[in-house]
Coordinates of C-alpha atoms in Angstrom, one line a residue:
X1 CA 4.4 99.4 81.2
X2 CA 5.9 102.3 82.9
X3 CA 8.6 100.2 84.8
X4 CA 11.3 100.5 82.1
X5 CA 11.4 104.3 82.7
X6 CA 11.7 104.0 86.4
X7 CA 14.6 101.4 85.7
X8 CA 16.3 104.1 83.4
X9 CA 15.9 106.8 86.1
X10 CA 17.4 104.2 88.6
X11 CA 20.5 103.9 86.6
X12 CA 21.1 107.3 85.9
X13 CA 21.0 108.0 89.5
X14 CA 23.7 105.3 90.0
X15 CA 25.9 106.4 87.4
X16 CA 25.7 110.0 89.0
X17 CA 26.4 108.5 92.5
X18 CA 29.6 106.7 91.6
X19 CA 30.8 109.5 89.3
X20 CA 31.2 111.4 92.9
X21 CA 34.0 108.9 94.1
X22 CA 36.0 109.2 90.7
X23 CA 36.4 112.9 91.0
X24 CA 39.3 114.2 93.4
X25 CA 38.0 114.1 97.2
X26 CA 41.3 115.6 98.7
X27 CA 44.5 117.0 97.9
X28 CA 47.8 115.0 98.1
X29 CA 46.3 111.4 97.5
X30 CA 48.4 108.6 95.7
X31 CA 48.4 108.4 92.0
X32 CA 47.2 105.0 91.1
X33 CA 50.5 104.4 88.7
X34 CA 53.0 105.6 91.2
X35 CA 52.0 105.5 94.7
X36 CA 54.9 103.1 95.7
X37 CA 57.2 105.9 94.7
X38 CA 54.9 108.3 96.5
X39 CA 54.6 106.2 99.6
X40 CA 58.4 106.0 99.8
X41 CA 58.6 109.9 100.1
X42 CA 56.9 109.8 103.4
X43 CA 59.8 109.6 105.9
X44 CA 58.2 107.1 108.3
X45 CA 57.8 104.7 105.5
X46 CA 61.3 105.5 103.9
X47 CA 63.5 102.4 103.3
X48 CA 66.8 104.6 102.6
X49 CA 67.6 108.1 103.4
X50 CA 68.3 110.4 100.1
X51 CA 72.2 111.5 100.4
X52 CA 71.0 114.9 99.9
X53 CA 67.8 116.2 101.0
X54 CA 65.9 119.0 99.0
X55 CA 63.7 120.8 101.0
X56 CA 61.6 121.5 97.7
X57 CA 61.3 117.9 97.0
X58 CA 61.0 116.4 100.8
X59 CA 59.7 119.4 102.7
X60 CA 59.0 116.7 105.7
X61 CA 61.8 115.0 105.7
X62 CA 63.8 118.3 105.7
X63 CA 61.7 119.6 108.7
X64 CA 62.8 116.5 110.5
X65 CA 66.3 116.8 109.7
X66 CA 66.6 120.6 111.3
X67 CA 64.6 119.1 114.2
X68 CA 67.5 116.3 114.7
X69 CA 70.4 118.5 114.1
X70 CA 69.2 121.3 115.7
X71 CA 72.3 123.4 117.1
X72 CA 70.5 124.4 119.9
X73 CA 70.6 121.1 121.3
X74 CA 73.3 119.9 123.8
X75 CA 76.6 118.7 122.2
X76 CA 75.8 115.4 124.0
X77 CA 72.6 115.0 122.2
X78 CA 74.2 116.0 118.9
X79 CA 77.0 113.4 119.2
X80 CA 74.7 110.7 120.2
X81 CA 72.1 111.6 117.3
X82 CA 75.3 111.3 115.0
X83 CA 76.4 107.9 116.5
X84 CA 72.9 106.9 115.7
X85 CA 73.1 107.9 112.0
X86 CA 76.4 106.3 111.7
X87 CA 75.1 103.2 113.3
X88 CA 72.3 103.1 110.7
X89 CA 74.6 103.5 107.8
X90 CA 76.9 100.8 109.0
X91 CA 73.8 98.5 109.4
X92 CA 73.2 99.6 105.6
X93 CA 76.8 98.6 104.9
X94 CA 77.7 102.4 103.8
X95 CA 80.6 102.4 105.8
X96 CA 81.9 105.7 104.1
X97 CA 78.8 107.6 105.2
X98 CA 78.9 106.4 108.7
X99 CA 82.6 107.4 108.8
X100 CA 81.3 110.8 108.2
X101 CA 78.3 110.5 110.5
X102 CA 80.9 109.4 113.6
X103 CA 83.6 112.0 112.5
X104 CA 80.6 114.6 112.8
X105 CA 79.9 113.2 116.3
X106 CA 83.4 113.5 117.4
X107 CA 83.6 117.2 116.3
X108 CA 81.0 118.0 118.9
X109 CA 83.7 117.2 121.6
X110 CA 80.8 116.6 124.1
X111 CA 82.0 115.8 127.8
X112 CA 80.9 112.4 127.6
X113 CA 84.0 110.6 127.7
X114 CA 82.1 107.0 127.1
X115 CA 80.2 108.5 124.5
X116 CA 83.4 109.8 122.4
X117 CA 84.7 106.3 123.2
X118 CA 82.0 104.6 121.5
X119 CA 82.3 107.2 118.6
X120 CA 86.0 106.3 118.0
X121 CA 85.3 102.7 118.1
X122 CA 82.5 102.7 115.5
X123 CA 84.5 104.7 113.3
X124 CA 87.5 102.4 113.7
X125 CA 85.1 99.7 112.8
X126 CA 83.9 101.3 109.4
X127 CA 87.2 102.4 108.7
X128 CA 88.5 98.7 109.2
X129 CA 85.7 97.4 106.7
X130 CA 87.1 100.1 104.2
X131 CA 90.4 98.3 104.4
X132 CA 91.9 101.7 106.0
X133 CA 93.5 99.6 108.9
X134 CA 96.2 102.1 110.0
X135 CA 93.3 104.6 110.6
X136 CA 91.0 102.1 112.2
X137 CA 93.7 101.6 114.6
X138 CA 94.5 105.1 115.4
X139 CA 91.0 105.6 116.2
X140 CA 90.9 102.3 118.3
X141 CA 94.1 103.8 120.3
X142 CA 92.1 106.9 120.8
X143 CA 89.2 105.0 122.1
X144 CA 91.6 103.3 124.5
X145 CA 92.9 106.2 126.1
X146 CA 89.5 107.6 126.6
X147 CA 88.5 104.4 128.1
X148 CA 91.3 101.9 128.6
X149 CA 88.9 98.9 129.5
X150 CA 86.7 99.4 126.5
X151 CA 86.7 95.8 125.1
X152 CA 85.4 96.5 121.7
X153 CA 88.1 98.8 120.9
X154 CA 91.0 96.3 121.9
X155 CA 89.5 93.9 119.9
X156 CA 89.4 96.2 116.9
X157 CA 93.1 97.4 117.7
X158 CA 94.1 93.9 118.0
X159 CA 92.4 93.0 114.6
X160 CA 94.1 96.1 112.7
X161 CA 97.5 95.0 114.0
X162 CA 96.9 91.5 112.5
X163 CA 96.2 93.1 109.0
X164 CA 98.9 95.5 109.7
X165 CA 101.0 92.4 110.0
X166 CA 102.3 93.8 113.6
X167 CA 101.7 90.2 114.9
X168 CA 103.7 90.9 118.3
X169 CA 101.6 94.2 118.9
X170 CA 98.7 92.2 118.2
X171 CA 99.8 89.8 120.9
X172 CA 99.9 92.6 123.1
X173 CA 96.7 94.0 122.4
X174 CA 95.1 90.6 123.1
X175 CA 96.8 90.3 126.6
X176 CA 95.4 93.8 127.4
X177 CA 92.1 92.5 126.7
X178 CA 92.2 89.1 128.5
X179 CA 92.8 91.0 131.6
X180 CA 89.6 92.6 131.5
X181 CA 87.9 89.4 130.4
X182 CA 90.0 86.3 130.3
X183 CA 87.1 84.3 128.8
X184 CA 86.5 86.6 125.6
X185 CA 86.6 84.0 122.8
X186 CA 87.5 86.4 120.1
X187 CA 90.5 87.6 122.0
X188 CA 91.6 83.9 122.6
X189 CA 91.3 83.1 119.0
X190 CA 93.1 86.1 117.9
X191 CA 96.0 85.6 120.2
X192 CA 96.6 82.0 119.2
X193 CA 96.8 83.2 115.5
X194 CA 99.0 86.3 116.3
X195 CA 101.4 84.3 118.4
X196 CA 101.7 81.4 115.6
X197 CA 102.5 84.2 112.9
X198 CA 104.8 86.1 115.2
X199 CA 106.7 82.9 115.7
X200 CA 106.7 82.2 111.7
X201 CA 107.8 85.7 111.2
X202 CA 110.9 85.7 113.6
X203 CA 112.0 82.4 112.3
X204 CA 111.7 83.7 108.7
X205 CA 113.7 86.8 110.1
X206 CA 116.4 84.4 111.6
X207 CA 116.7 82.6 108.4
X208 CA 116.8 85.7 106.2
X209 CA 119.6 87.1 108.1
X210 CA 121.6 83.6 108.0
X211 CA 120.9 83.6 104.4
X212 CA 122.3 86.9 104.0
X213 CA 125.5 86.4 106.1
X214 CA 126.2 83.2 104.3
X215 CA 126.1 85.3 101.0
X216 CA 128.0 88.1 102.3
X217 CA 130.7 85.7 103.4
X218 CA 130.7 83.9 100.0
X219 CA 131.2 87.2 98.3
X220 CA 134.0 88.4 100.8
X221 CA 135.7 85.3 99.6
X222 CA 135.0 86.0 96.0
X223 CA 136.4 89.4 96.7
X224 CA 139.3 88.6 98.3
X225 CA 139.9 85.8 95.3
X226 CA 139.7 88.9 93.0
X227 CA 142.3 90.6 94.6
X228 CA 144.7 87.8 95.2
X229 CA 144.7 87.7 91.4
X230 CA 145.4 91.5 90.9
X231 CA 142.3 91.6 88.5
X232 CA 141.3 95.6 88.5
X233 CA 137.5 96.3 88.7
X234 CA 135.3 99.1 87.7
X235 CA 132.2 99.2 89.5
X236 CA 128.9 101.1 87.8
X237 CA 128.0 103.1 90.9
X238 CA 131.5 104.2 91.5
X239 CA 131.5 105.7 88.1
X240 CA 135.6 105.5 87.9
X241 CA 138.3 103.1 87.8
X242 CA 139.6 102.1 91.1
X243 CA 142.0 99.5 92.3
X244 CA 139.5 96.3 93.8
X245 CA 141.4 97.0 96.8
X246 CA 140.1 100.3 97.7
X247 CA 137.8 100.1 100.8
X248 CA 134.8 102.0 99.4
X249 CA 134.7 100.3 96.0
X250 CA 135.1 96.9 97.7
X251 CA 132.0 97.4 99.7
X252 CA 130.1 98.8 96.4
X253 CA 131.4 95.3 94.9
X254 CA 130.2 93.0 97.6
X255 CA 127.0 94.4 96.9
X256 CA 127.3 93.9 93.2
X257 CA 128.5 90.2 93.8
X258 CA 125.1 89.7 95.2
X259 CA 123.1 90.7 92.0
X260 CA 122.9 88.5 88.8
X261 CA 124.0 90.0 85.6
X262 CA 121.5 91.3 83.4
X263 CA 121.9 88.2 81.7
X264 CA 121.1 86.0 84.4
X265 CA 124.6 84.8 85.7
X266 CA 127.3 85.8 88.1
X267 CA 130.7 85.6 89.2
X268 CA 131.1 82.1 91.2
X269 CA 134.1 79.6 92.4
X270 CA 134.1 76.1 92.2
X271 CA 135.5 74.0 95.1
X272 CA 138.8 74.2 94.3
X273 CA 138.4 78.1 94.4
X274 CA 138.6 78.8 90.5
X275 CA 136.6 81.4 89.3
X276 CA 134.2 81.3 86.4
X277 CA 133.0 84.8 85.0
X278 CA 130.1 85.8 82.7
X279 CA 131.4 87.0 79.7
X280 CA 130.4 89.5 77.0
X281 CA 131.8 88.9 73.3
X282 CA 130.9 91.9 70.8
X283 CA 130.6 91.8 67.1
X284 CA 130.9 95.7 66.2
X285 CA 130.7 94.8 62.3
X286 CA 126.8 93.2 63.2
X287 CA 126.2 95.1 66.0
X288 CA 125.6 91.5 67.4
X289 CA 126.6 89.8 70.9
X290 CA 126.9 86.5 72.6
X291 CA 127.0 86.0 76.0
X292 CA 128.6 83.1 77.7
X293 CA 127.3 82.8 81.6
X294 CA 130.5 80.8 82.9
X295 CA 133.6 81.2 81.4
X296 CA 136.4 79.4 83.7
X297 CA 139.4 81.3 84.2
X298 CA 141.9 78.7 83.3
X299 CA 140.0 78.2 79.8
X300 CA 141.2 79.5 76.4
X301 CA 139.4 81.7 74.4
X302 CA 139.9 79.5 71.4
X303 CA 138.3 76.5 73.3
X304 CA 135.0 79.0 73.4
X305 CA 135.1 80.2 69.8
X306 CA 135.2 76.8 68.7
X307 CA 132.1 75.7 70.2
X308 CA 130.3 79.2 69.6
X309 CA 131.0 78.8 66.0
X310 CA 130.6 75.2 64.9
X311 CA 127.4 76.7 63.2
X312 CA 127.4 79.7 61.2
X313 CA 125.3 82.5 62.9
X314 CA 122.3 83.9 61.2
X315 CA 123.7 87.4 60.7
X316 CA 126.9 86.1 59.1
X317 CA 125.6 86.1 55.6
X318 CA 129.0 86.0 54.0
X319 CA 129.9 82.8 56.3
X320 CA 133.3 84.4 57.3
X321 CA 133.1 84.0 60.9
X322 CA 134.9 81.0 61.2
X323 CA 137.5 80.2 64.3
X324 CA 140.6 80.5 62.0
X325 CA 139.6 84.1 61.1
X326 CA 138.7 85.7 64.1
X327 CA 140.6 88.1 66.1
X328 CA 139.8 89.3 69.8
X329 CA 140.6 93.0 71.2
X330 CA 139.8 94.6 74.3
X331 CA 139.6 98.3 74.5
X332 CA 141.5 100.6 77.3
X333 CA 138.8 103.1 77.9
X334 CA 141.2 105.7 79.0
X335 CA 142.9 105.9 75.9
X336 CA 141.0 104.3 73.5
X337 CA 143.7 102.0 72.3
X338 CA 143.4 98.3 71.5
X339 CA 144.7 95.3 72.7
X340 CA 144.9 92.0 70.7
X341 CA 144.3 89.0 72.7
X342 CA 145.8 85.8 71.5
X343 CA 143.4 83.0 71.1
X344 CA 145.6 80.5 73.3
X345 CA 145.3 83.0 76.2
X346 CA 143.3 81.7 79.3
X347 CA 141.1 84.4 80.5
X348 CA 142.7 84.5 83.5
X349 CA 145.9 85.7 81.7
X350 CA 144.1 88.5 80.2
X351 CA 142.2 89.9 83.4
X352 CA 145.3 90.2 84.9
X353 CA 146.7 92.4 82.2
X354 CA 147.5 95.8 83.5
X355 CA 145.2 97.8 81.4
X356 CA 142.4 95.5 81.6
X357 CA 139.7 96.4 83.8
X358 CA 136.5 94.4 84.4
X359 CA 133.6 96.7 84.3
X360 CA 130.3 95.5 86.4
X361 CA 132.1 92.2 87.0
X362 CA 131.4 91.1 83.5
X363 CA 134.4 90.9 81.1
X364 CA 133.8 92.3 77.5
X365 CA 135.9 91.7 74.6
X366 CA 135.4 92.9 70.7
X367 CA 135.9 89.8 68.0
X368 CA 136.2 90.6 64.4
X369 CA 137.3 88.9 60.9
X370 CA 140.8 90.0 60.8
X371 CA 140.8 89.9 56.9
X372 CA 137.6 91.8 56.4
X373 CA 137.3 95.2 55.2
X374 CA 135.3 96.2 58.4
X375 CA 138.3 95.4 60.5
X376 CA 140.7 97.5 58.8
X377 CA 138.7 100.4 58.7
X378 CA 137.7 99.6 62.5
X379 CA 141.6 99.6 63.1
X380 CA 142.4 102.4 61.1
X381 CA 144.1 105.3 62.9
X382 CA 143.4 103.2 66.1
X383 CA 147.2 102.1 68.3
X384 CA 147.2 98.2 68.5
X385 CA 148.9 96.8 71.3
X386 CA 149.8 92.7 71.4
X387 CA 148.9 91.0 74.6
X388 CA 152.0 88.9 75.7

């Protein structure tokens, strides 16, 4: 009958024994709820090095860092350490930090030329992956100066020249590398690609030059046609009126002839050498305008106006702008005097008038309704000449 009491004592002893294991037995133990986070703080098991090391948070890591980057170590040892650190960053694809590490290694200015060449080459590779092709090329060039037969530097430099579209230089770098190793696959493939691109570029340059020369000859012919007609031009770049035969203005106009009008048109000549101009009609009463892309020099103003005003413009609410009511003028910018153009006149006849100057290769004319109050007001006090 005493057995239950013995069992009770045994249970109490067992609980006491288990409780000893529940109480902390040592300092610095892992906590069940965050053991992975604490495990990551041990340098040996770190998957990624923190960007900044706080000695209070990671004293072990800070201690290791001070040992690794001990200034009392030789420049060669320190440079190698930075190289290894840069390689680790590179493997993690953290190319910016890799560049920093390789740069720190180069700052040690160690006497080991091979090591410095490797640092330059590795930094060139990191810069390349960052898209800094010019900086990468500079580093590859520096590596070659230290070690002319460094094949990795030559390959990286050739790749940079390809990205920078320096195809001829890329071929040269490939040739230098193939002198060292004639079977290097990367260089052989890169040379074929660079040579093909170089030939394509040279062909495109030749085609562009031929096109440019053809365009220039065409524009010279246009300018000669203008001069032969005694048409006076004004260049916007010149900023003043000059005779179209002027040598300086002629060069400016050649450039202008290559450009389209802001409305998308330009002066042209047909197979018979007759000119067609882009022409602007301005309606000052309503601040409106019309643009004629190809006004043949032998066409009359009347012919164009008839086509333009077959239908009433939306802005002509009074329906007064019809061909029979219209008057055409051009303005002498020097005197502000106006010249009325007979509608039966051809464009060439008006352009040859001694007081007409073509500005920006686009003749412009004012159009009014002759009997309107606005036209009378607009002409009031201004001298008006008749083009004969």
